[in-house]
Amino acid sequence: MEKLYALARASGVKEKINAMFSGEAMNSTENRAVLHVATRAPRSKVINVDGSNVVPDVHDVLDKIKDFSDRVRNGEWVGHTGLPLTDVVCVGIGGSFLGPLFVHTALKTNQSHAADAQGRNLRFLANVDPVDVARALNGLNPETTLVVVVSKTFTTAETMLNARTVRQWIIAALGKEAVSKHMVAVSTNLKLVSEFGIDPKNAFAFWDWVGGRYSVCSAVGMLPLALQYGFDTCEQFLKGAWSMDEHFATAEFEKNLPVTLGLISTWNVSFLGCDARAILPYCQALAKLAPHIQQVAMESNGKGVTIDGTPVDYPTGEIDFGEPGTNGQHSFYQLIHQGRVIPCDFIGVIKSQQSVYLKGEIVSNHDELMCNFFAQADALAVGKTPVELRAENCPDTLIPHKTFTGNRPSLSIMLPELNAYTTGQLLSLYEHRVAVQGFVWGLNSFDQWGVELGKVLATRVRATMHDKRNEGKMLDSSDGYNHSTERMLNRYLQGKAQLKYDTPSDVFPCDLINSEECRPPSSYA
């Protein structure tokens, strides 16, 4: 570890941490500061961007969230027909979805937070697949539903199509004038928000110095979470995140958790040649941690060039995946124990959110879970040798199959309990760990140019599909697609032509969205 800490110092990690917290333009390709830490800073802090303290702006938005969420929750703000708005659908994708969903999943089975959310319902709509629309809206009453549209520019293709779909669902039931009472926005583009039919007064701002995957603590996450759990819960979450932020900014490297974990991951990737990392929470409430960190880490450090544009000639980034224990043990642990070497993050909790202890059992249900948490790390580290197997009278033919090499890297994190505060700490820990890896590797961990090309090409495909369908024609080589894509598009258009594909209308099919006239299968819930 001494050599890794020396590597961090030689890589200027401390200077880069200071620059990030000082509001310098760390995201050089977009000339932007990187200040997600400002979204959870106390009112008393001063964090400047271009000479201006942004913390008051942050708290102006938080105050607005508190006021609005309080009015919705206490019944002061009601829907178009006068009914209270008890159901919230949050429409957004990527960082506007994965982070808030992670926090919501972590909190909803905490008994205290669940009591605050009693009688309320929070759902997320991310995928443009109409099946996701069906599942998000199934069983909801438009009269009691509030929709939060999350898009910084209000132009994200998938989000805006979903937003228009849900808007039409509201209009079909309640009329166009109901939109302003049933839809709000998290965006900076007030012009497009207004044109959409949402009152700009009901738009909640965030800033270009908050990257999407780092935006949970902004209005992106705080608005839907405050509507569900109340603003006090969100405050505890923000305080937890800030406590880890302060630790990251001030602690010596040898005692700094994000720095230490980031260096361990750098060692695993660049020195041991490990291509993947398994995030394995022994806590079902953390089921959505791995998908969120998957975006945070892989979008941040999935880069092939350094910050100055030089191609990297050493391994960077890692493939993140995971599943709560003990489910993962019955899925992919075979590979982890006897196949490829995959470093593992085991995350446990001392106090369970739910307590079950059956009479006659020697341990509680949560004890049983945690027994596996402790055992798995030991099994990876120590393994089992042929000598030990022979001592157990294992047949010689089975010894190669039952041998565990051991010496497989893992780390264990244990929380006292999982609540809003510790969830904030865990989020911040992983965010800063990812940043440390990028600092050492010399990457820009705060842009994401790799996601742009597919979006551009999808726009071209969209236009082609529209034109060919209207013309009743198939694609040919003159359309400029590669041969395989041309054939696949033609097969898709031919298949669609054989289906009943009526002229587009604003009438929703009965098997998609609930209405008084038709009820969808309950299995969509």
PDB file of N, CA and C in Angstrom, residues 345-422:
ATOM      1  N   ASP A 345     -16.418  -6.674  -4.165  1.00  0.00           N
ATOM      2  CA  ASP A 345     -16.795  -5.792  -3.061  1.00  0.00           C
ATOM      3  C   ASP A 345     -17.945  -6.448  -2.317  1.00  0.00           C
ATOM      4  N   PHE A 346     -17.701  -6.901  -1.101  1.00  0.00           N
ATOM      5  CA  PHE A 346     -18.767  -7.428  -0.257  1.00  0.00           C
ATOM      6  C   PHE A 346     -19.250  -6.301   0.660  1.00  0.00           C
ATOM      7  N   ILE A 347     -20.565  -6.089   0.693  1.00  0.00           N
ATOM      8  CA  ILE A 347     -21.137  -5.019   1.510  1.00  0.00           C
ATOM      9  C   ILE A 347     -22.174  -5.634   2.440  1.00  0.00           C
ATOM     10  N   GLY A 348     -21.941  -5.478   3.736  1.00  0.00           N
ATOM     11  CA  GLY A 348     -22.855  -6.035   4.723  1.00  0.00           C
ATOM     12  C   GLY A 348     -23.410  -4.961   5.645  1.00  0.00           C
ATOM     13  N   VAL A 349     -24.439  -5.327   6.392  1.00  0.00           N
ATOM     14  CA  VAL A 349     -25.106  -4.412   7.315  1.00  0.00           C
ATOM     15  C   VAL A 349     -25.278  -5.127   8.655  1.00  0.00           C
ATOM     16  N   ILE A 350     -24.952  -4.445   9.753  1.00  0.00           N
ATOM     17  CA  ILE A 350     -25.068  -5.063  11.076  1.00  0.00           C
ATOM     18  C   ILE A 350     -26.533  -5.188  11.496  1.00  0.00           C
ATOM     19  N   LYS A 351     -27.286  -4.105  11.381  1.00  0.00           N
ATOM     20  CA  LYS A 351     -28.692  -4.105  11.787  1.00  0.00           C
ATOM     21  C   LYS A 351     -29.577  -4.169  10.549  1.00  0.00           C
ATOM     22  N   SER A 352     -30.338  -5.226  10.428  1.00  0.00           N
ATOM     23  CA  SER A 352     -31.210  -5.395   9.270  1.00  0.00           C
ATOM     24  C   SER A 352     -32.380  -4.420   9.309  1.00  0.00           C
ATOM     25  N   GLN A 353     -32.855  -4.026   8.136  1.00  0.00           N
ATOM     26  CA  GLN A 353     -34.054  -3.192   8.075  1.00  0.00           C
ATOM     27  C   GLN A 353     -35.299  -3.957   8.516  1.00  0.00           C
ATOM     28  N   GLN A 354     -35.259  -5.277   8.383  1.00  0.00           N
ATOM     29  CA  GLN A 354     -36.393  -6.121   8.760  1.00  0.00           C
ATOM     30  C   GLN A 354     -35.862  -7.272   9.612  1.00  0.00           C
ATOM     31  N   SER A 355     -36.479  -7.522  10.737  1.00  0.00           N
ATOM     32  CA  SER A 355     -35.985  -8.537  11.663  1.00  0.00           C
ATOM     33  C   SER A 355     -36.904  -9.757  11.654  1.00  0.00           C
ATOM     34  N   VAL A 356     -36.321 -10.928  11.362  1.00  0.00           N
ATOM     35  CA  VAL A 356     -37.062 -12.191  11.409  1.00  0.00           C
ATOM     36  C   VAL A 356     -36.197 -13.211  12.151  1.00  0.00           C
ATOM     37  N   TYR A 357     -36.726 -13.781  13.227  1.00  0.00           N
ATOM     38  CA  TYR A 357     -35.999 -14.787  14.001  1.00  0.00           C
ATOM     39  C   TYR A 357     -37.014 -15.852  14.401  1.00  0.00           C
ATOM     40  N   LEU A 358     -37.004 -16.979  13.706  1.00  0.00           N
ATOM     41  CA  LEU A 358     -37.995 -18.018  13.935  1.00  0.00           C
ATOM     42  C   LEU A 358     -37.635 -18.857  15.159  1.00  0.00           C
ATOM     43  N   LYS A 359     -38.640 -19.222  15.904  1.00  0.00           N
ATOM     44  CA  LYS A 359     -38.451 -20.075  17.068  1.00  0.00           C
ATOM     45  C   LYS A 359     -37.852 -21.409  16.633  1.00  0.00           C
ATOM     46  N   GLY A 360     -36.812 -21.829  17.339  1.00  0.00           N
ATOM     47  CA  GLY A 360     -36.179 -23.103  17.029  1.00  0.00           C
ATOM     48  C   GLY A 360     -34.994 -23.001  16.096  1.00  0.00           C
ATOM     49  N   GLU A 361     -34.821 -21.849  15.424  1.00  0.00           N
ATOM     50  CA  GLU A 361     -33.663 -21.657  14.548  1.00  0.00           C
ATOM     51  C   GLU A 361     -32.468 -21.194  15.382  1.00  0.00           C
ATOM     52  N   ILE A 362     -31.259 -21.611  14.992  1.00  0.00           N
ATOM     53  CA  ILE A 362     -30.080 -21.261  15.785  1.00  0.00           C
ATOM     54  C   ILE A 362     -29.590 -19.844  15.497  1.00  0.00           C
ATOM     55  N   VAL A 363     -29.977 -19.278  14.353  1.00  0.00           N
ATOM     56  CA  VAL A 363     -29.649 -17.891  14.040  1.00  0.00           C
ATOM     57  C   VAL A 363     -30.855 -17.246  13.375  1.00  0.00           C
ATOM     58  N   SER A 364     -30.869 -15.923  13.364  1.00  0.00           N
ATOM     59  CA  SER A 364     -31.945 -15.205  12.672  1.00  0.00           C
ATOM     60  C   SER A 364     -31.717 -15.276  11.165  1.00  0.00           C
ATOM     61  N   ASN A 365     -32.745 -14.867  10.426  1.00  0.00           N
ATOM     62  CA  ASN A 365     -32.616 -14.846   8.958  1.00  0.00           C
ATOM     63  C   ASN A 365     -31.471 -13.937   8.519  1.00  0.00           C
ATOM     64  N   HIS A 366     -31.358 -12.792   9.173  1.00  0.00           N
ATOM     65  CA  HIS A 366     -30.284 -11.870   8.801  1.00  0.00           C
ATOM     66  C   HIS A 366     -28.922 -12.431   9.204  1.00  0.00           C
ATOM     67  N   ASP A 367     -28.854 -13.119  10.342  1.00  0.00           N
ATOM     68  CA  ASP A 367     -27.601 -13.790  10.727  1.00  0.00           C
ATOM     69  C   ASP A 367     -27.180 -14.785   9.641  1.00  0.00           C
ATOM     70  N   GLU A 368     -28.142 -15.532   9.134  1.00  0.00           N
ATOM     71  CA  GLU A 368     -27.834 -16.518   8.092  1.00  0.00           C
ATOM     72  C   GLU A 368     -27.246 -15.829   6.862  1.00  0.00           C
ATOM     73  N   LEU A 369     -27.846 -14.713   6.486  1.00  0.00           N
ATOM     74  CA  LEU A 369     -27.322 -13.937   5.364  1.00  0.00           C
ATOM     75  C   LEU A 369     -25.884 -13.504   5.627  1.00  0.00           C
ATOM     76  N   MET A 370     -25.638 -12.979   6.816  1.00  0.00           N
ATOM     77  CA  MET A 370     -24.314 -12.452   7.131  1.00  0.00           C
ATOM     78  C   MET A 370     -23.281 -13.554   7.333  1.00  0.00           C
ATOM     79  N   CYS A 371     -23.707 -14.748   7.720  1.00  0.00           N
ATOM     80  CA  CYS A 371     -22.767 -15.872   7.767  1.00  0.00           C
ATOM     81  C   CYS A 371     -22.167 -16.113   6.386  1.00  0.00           C
ATOM     82  N   ASN A 372     -22.986 -15.988   5.381  1.00  0.00           N
ATOM     83  CA  ASN A 372     -22.497 -16.136   4.007  1.00  0.00           C
ATOM     84  C   ASN A 372     -21.594 -14.975   3.616  1.00  0.00           C
ATOM     85  N   PHE A 373     -21.915 -13.774   4.066  1.00  0.00           N
ATOM     86  CA  PHE A 373     -21.078 -12.595   3.808  1.00  0.00           C
ATOM     87  C   PHE A 373     -19.654 -12.838   4.303  1.00  0.00           C
ATOM     88  N   PHE A 374     -19.514 -13.324   5.540  1.00  0.00           N
ATOM     89  CA  PHE A 374     -18.181 -13.559   6.100  1.00  0.00           C
ATOM     90  C   PHE A 374     -17.491 -14.740   5.417  1.00  0.00           C
ATOM     91  N   ALA A 375     -18.259 -15.761   5.089  1.00  0.00           N
ATOM     92  CA  ALA A 375     -17.657 -16.973   4.536  1.00  0.00           C
ATOM     93  C   ALA A 375     -17.103 -16.765   3.137  1.00  0.00           C
ATOM     94  N   GLN A 376     -17.799 -15.981   2.323  1.00  0.00           N
ATOM     95  CA  GLN A 376     -17.377 -15.844   0.929  1.00  0.00           C
ATOM     96  C   GLN A 376     -16.018 -15.167   0.802  1.00  0.00           C
ATOM     97  N   ALA A 377     -15.785 -14.125   1.577  1.00  0.00           N
ATOM     98  CA  ALA A 377     -14.498 -13.449   1.515  1.00  0.00           C
ATOM     99  C   ALA A 377     -13.372 -14.384   1.948  1.00  0.00           C
ATOM    100  N   ASP A 378     -13.634 -15.190   2.984  1.00  0.00           N
ATOM    101  CA  ASP A 378     -12.624 -16.154   3.436  1.00  0.00           C
ATOM    102  C   ASP A 378     -12.337 -17.198   2.360  1.00  0.00           C
ATOM    103  N   ALA A 379     -13.400 -17.687   1.734  1.00  0.00           N
ATOM    104  CA  ALA A 379     -13.219 -18.717   0.707  1.00  0.00           C
ATOM    105  C   ALA A 379     -12.370 -18.198  -0.451  1.00  0.00           C
ATOM    106  N   LEU A 380     -12.607 -16.952  -0.848  1.00  0.00           N
ATOM    107  CA  LEU A 380     -11.806 -16.378  -1.926  1.00  0.00           C
ATOM    108  C   LEU A 380     -10.350 -16.217  -1.518  1.00  0.00           C
ATOM    109  N   ALA A 381     -10.135 -15.801  -0.292  1.00  0.00           N
ATOM    110  CA  ALA A 381      -8.774 -15.521   0.161  1.00  0.00           C
ATOM    111  C   ALA A 381      -7.973 -16.795   0.421  1.00  0.00           C
ATOM    112  N   VAL A 382      -8.581 -17.753   1.098  1.00  0.00           N
ATOM    113  CA  VAL A 382      -7.846 -18.927   1.578  1.00  0.00           C
ATOM    114  C   VAL A 382      -7.935 -20.105   0.614  1.00  0.00           C
ATOM    115  N   GLY A 383      -9.121 -20.295   0.032  1.00  0.00           N
ATOM    116  CA  GLY A 383      -9.293 -21.416  -0.876  1.00  0.00           C
ATOM    117  C   GLY A 383      -9.256 -22.757  -0.167  1.00  0.00           C
ATOM    118  N   LYS A 384      -8.999 -23.798  -0.946  1.00  0.00           N
ATOM    119  CA  LYS A 384      -8.891 -25.148  -0.379  1.00  0.00           C
ATOM    120  C   LYS A 384      -7.890 -25.936  -1.204  1.00  0.00           C
ATOM    121  N   THR A 385      -6.920 -26.549  -0.523  1.00  0.00           N
ATOM    122  CA  THR A 385      -5.795 -27.198  -1.210  1.00  0.00           C
ATOM    123  C   THR A 385      -6.055 -28.679  -1.402  1.00  0.00           C
ATOM    124  N   PRO A 386      -5.321 -29.313  -2.336  1.00  0.00           N
ATOM    125  CA  PRO A 386      -5.414 -30.777  -2.499  1.00  0.00           C
ATOM    126  C   PRO A 386      -5.092 -31.531  -1.208  1.00  0.00           C
ATOM    127  N   VAL A 387      -4.146 -31.003  -0.422  1.00  0.00           N
ATOM    128  CA  VAL A 387      -3.795 -31.663   0.841  1.00  0.00           C
ATOM    129  C   VAL A 387      -5.000 -31.700   1.769  1.00  0.00           C
ATOM    130  N   GLU A 388      -5.721 -30.589   1.880  1.00  0.00           N
ATOM    131  CA  GLU A 388      -6.905 -30.545   2.737  1.00  0.00           C
ATOM    132  C   GLU A 388      -7.987 -31.486   2.230  1.00  0.00           C
ATOM    133  N   LEU A 389      -8.125 -31.576   0.928  1.00  0.00           N
ATOM    134  CA  LEU A 389      -9.134 -32.454   0.353  1.00  0.00           C
ATOM    135  C   LEU A 389      -8.808 -33.917   0.613  1.00  0.00           C
ATOM    136  N   ARG A 390      -7.538 -34.289   0.492  1.00  0.00           N
ATOM    137  CA  ARG A 390      -7.151 -35.671   0.768  1.00  0.00           C
ATOM    138  C   ARG A 390      -7.383 -36.014   2.239  1.00  0.00           C
ATOM    139  N   ALA A 391      -7.138 -35.043   3.114  1.00  0.00           N
ATOM    140  CA  ALA A 391      -7.380 -35.279   4.543  1.00  0.00           C
ATOM    141  C   ALA A 391      -8.850 -35.529   4.817  1.00  0.00           C
ATOM    142  N   GLU A 392      -9.725 -35.070   3.921  1.00  0.00           N
ATOM    143  CA  GLU A 392     -11.164 -35.289   4.071  1.00  0.00           C
ATOM    144  C   GLU A 392     -11.619 -36.513   3.282  1.00  0.00           C
ATOM    145  N   ASN A 393     -10.606 -37.303   2.774  1.00  0.00           N
ATOM    146  CA  ASN A 393     -10.886 -38.521   2.002  1.00  0.00           C
ATOM    147  C   ASN A 393     -11.633 -38.240   0.701  1.00  0.00           C
ATOM    148  N   CYS A 394     -11.321 -37.102   0.110  1.00  0.00           N
ATOM    149  CA  CYS A 394     -11.910 -36.780  -1.199  1.00  0.00           C
ATOM    150  C   CYS A 394     -11.308 -37.706  -2.255  1.00  0.00           C
ATOM    151  N   PRO A 395     -12.122 -38.314  -3.116  1.00  0.00           N
ATOM    152  CA  PRO A 395     -11.569 -39.172  -4.176  1.00  0.00           C
ATOM    153  C   PRO A 395     -10.596 -38.399  -5.058  1.00  0.00           C
ATOM    154  N   ASP A 396      -9.511 -39.058  -5.456  1.00  0.00           N
ATOM    155  CA  ASP A 396      -8.482 -38.388  -6.261  1.00  0.00           C
ATOM    156  C   ASP A 396      -9.045 -37.795  -7.542  1.00  0.00           C
ATOM    157  N   THR A 397     -10.059 -38.469  -8.117  1.00  0.00           N
ATOM    158  CA  THR A 397     -10.621 -37.965  -9.379  1.00  0.00           C
ATOM    159  C   THR A 397     -11.333 -36.632  -9.209  1.00  0.00           C
ATOM    160  N   LEU A 398     -11.773 -36.349  -7.972  1.00  0.00           N
ATOM    161  CA  LEU A 398     -12.512 -35.106  -7.736  1.00  0.00           C
ATOM    162  C   LEU A 398     -11.640 -33.979  -7.197  1.00  0.00           C
ATOM    163  N   ILE A 399     -10.417 -34.301  -6.792  1.00  0.00           N
ATOM    164  CA  ILE A 399      -9.568 -33.272  -6.190  1.00  0.00           C
ATOM    165  C   ILE A 399      -9.355 -32.065  -7.112  1.00  0.00           C
ATOM    166  N   PRO A 400      -9.048 -32.257  -8.410  1.00  0.00           N
ATOM    167  CA  PRO A 400      -8.883 -31.062  -9.269  1.00  0.00           C
ATOM    168  C   PRO A 400     -10.139 -30.211  -9.351  1.00  0.00           C
ATOM    169  N   HIS A 401     -11.294 -30.857  -9.242  1.00  0.00           N
ATOM    170  CA  HIS A 401     -12.561 -30.132  -9.380  1.00  0.00           C
ATOM    171  C   HIS A 401     -12.952 -29.405  -8.095  1.00  0.00           C
ATOM    172  N   LYS A 402     -12.468 -29.901  -6.972  1.00  0.00           N
ATOM    173  CA  LYS A 402     -12.836 -29.313  -5.686  1.00  0.00           C
ATOM    174  C   LYS A 402     -11.755 -28.420  -5.098  1.00  0.00           C
ATOM    175  N   THR A 403     -10.643 -28.265  -5.828  1.00  0.00           N
ATOM    176  CA  THR A 403      -9.569 -27.396  -5.361  1.00  0.00           C
ATOM    177  C   THR A 403      -9.921 -25.938  -5.622  1.00  0.00           C
ATOM    178  N   PHE A 404      -9.706 -25.103  -4.619  1.00  0.00           N
ATOM    179  CA  PHE A 404      -9.894 -23.655  -4.735  1.00  0.00           C
ATOM    180  C   PHE A 404      -8.526 -23.004  -4.545  1.00  0.00           C
ATOM    181  N   THR A 405      -8.099 -22.231  -5.522  1.00  0.00           N
ATOM    182  CA  THR A 405      -6.741 -21.682  -5.481  1.00  0.00           C
ATOM    183  C   THR A 405      -6.548 -20.659  -4.381  1.00  0.00           C
ATOM    184  N   GLY A 406      -7.625 -19.951  -4.004  1.00  0.00           N
ATOM    185  CA  GLY A 406      -7.490 -18.872  -3.028  1.00  0.00           C
ATOM    186  C   GLY A 406      -6.716 -17.705  -3.618  1.00  0.00           C
ATOM    187  N   ASN A 407      -6.301 -16.792  -2.753  1.00  0.00           N
ATOM    188  CA  ASN A 407      -5.535 -15.609  -3.172  1.00  0.00           C
ATOM    189  C   ASN A 407      -6.289 -14.809  -4.227  1.00  0.00           C
ATOM    190  N   ARG A 408      -7.603 -14.739  -4.068  1.00  0.00           N
ATOM    191  CA  ARG A 408      -8.446 -13.966  -4.980  1.00  0.00           C
ATOM    192  C   ARG A 408      -8.908 -12.709  -4.248  1.00  0.00           C
ATOM    193  N   PRO A 409      -8.704 -11.534  -4.856  1.00  0.00           N
ATOM    194  CA  PRO A 409      -8.896 -10.275  -4.113  1.00  0.00           C
ATOM    195  C   PRO A 409     -10.361  -9.963  -3.834  1.00  0.00           C
ATOM    196  N   SER A 410     -10.599  -9.443  -2.652  1.00  0.00           N
ATOM    197  CA  SER A 410     -11.918  -8.918  -2.301  1.00  0.00           C
ATOM    198  C   SER A 410     -11.732  -7.895  -1.197  1.00  0.00           C
ATOM    199  N   LEU A 411     -12.738  -7.074  -1.002  1.00  0.00           N
ATOM    200  CA  LEU A 411     -12.763  -6.168   0.142  1.00  0.00           C
ATOM    201  C   LEU A 411     -14.162  -6.195   0.719  1.00  0.00           C
ATOM    202  N   SER A 412     -14.241  -5.929   2.002  1.00  0.00           N
ATOM    203  CA  SER A 412     -15.522  -5.980   2.695  1.00  0.00           C
ATOM    204  C   SER A 412     -15.819  -4.635   3.345  1.00  0.00           C
ATOM    205  N   ILE A 413     -17.055  -4.170   3.156  1.00  0.00           N
ATOM    206  CA  ILE A 413     -17.546  -2.932   3.759  1.00  0.00           C
ATOM    207  C   ILE A 413     -18.738  -3.305   4.627  1.00  0.00           C
ATOM    208  N   MET A 414     -18.745  -2.855   5.866  1.00  0.00           N
ATOM    209  CA  MET A 414     -19.866  -3.163   6.746  1.00  0.00           C
ATOM    210  C   MET A 414     -20.442  -1.878   7.335  1.00  0.00           C
ATOM    211  N   LEU A 415     -21.750  -1.687   7.118  1.00  0.00           N
ATOM    212  CA  LEU A 415     -22.457  -0.520   7.626  1.00  0.00           C
ATOM    213  C   LEU A 415     -23.156  -0.871   8.935  1.00  0.00           C
ATOM    214  N   PRO A 416     -23.268   0.082   9.860  1.00  0.00           N
ATOM    215  CA  PRO A 416     -24.005  -0.205  11.095  1.00  0.00           C
ATOM    216  C   PRO A 416     -25.474  -0.499  10.815  1.00  0.00           C
ATOM    217  N   GLU A 417     -26.067   0.235   9.890  1.00  0.00           N
ATOM    218  CA  GLU A 417     -27.423  -0.010   9.408  1.00  0.00           C
ATOM    219  C   GLU A 417     -27.587   0.732   8.087  1.00  0.00           C
ATOM    220  N   LEU A 418     -28.624   0.407   7.360  1.00  0.00           N
ATOM    221  CA  LEU A 418     -28.865   1.075   6.083  1.00  0.00           C
ATOM    222  C   LEU A 418     -30.029   2.037   6.256  1.00  0.00           C
ATOM    223  N   ASN A 419     -29.706   3.319   6.259  1.00  0.00           N
ATOM    224  CA  ASN A 419     -30.721   4.368   6.354  1.00  0.00           C
ATOM    225  C   ASN A 419     -30.320   5.482   5.388  1.00  0.00           C
ATOM    226  N   ALA A 420     -31.024   6.587   5.429  1.00  0.00           N
ATOM    227  CA  ALA A 420     -30.739   7.676   4.480  1.00  0.00           C
ATOM    228  C   ALA A 420     -29.309   8.179   4.640  1.00  0.00           C
ATOM    229  N   TYR A 421     -28.843   8.319   5.872  1.00  0.00           N
ATOM    230  CA  TYR A 421     -27.502   8.855   6.120  1.00  0.00           C
ATOM    231  C   TYR A 421     -26.421   7.927   5.584  1.00  0.00           C
ATOM    232  N   THR A 422     -26.493   6.639   5.914  1.00  0.00           N
ATOM    233  CA  THR A 422     -25.448   5.712   5.457  1.00  0.00           C
ATOM    234  C   THR A 422     -25.545   5.438   3.956  1.00  0.00           C
TER     235      THR A 422
END
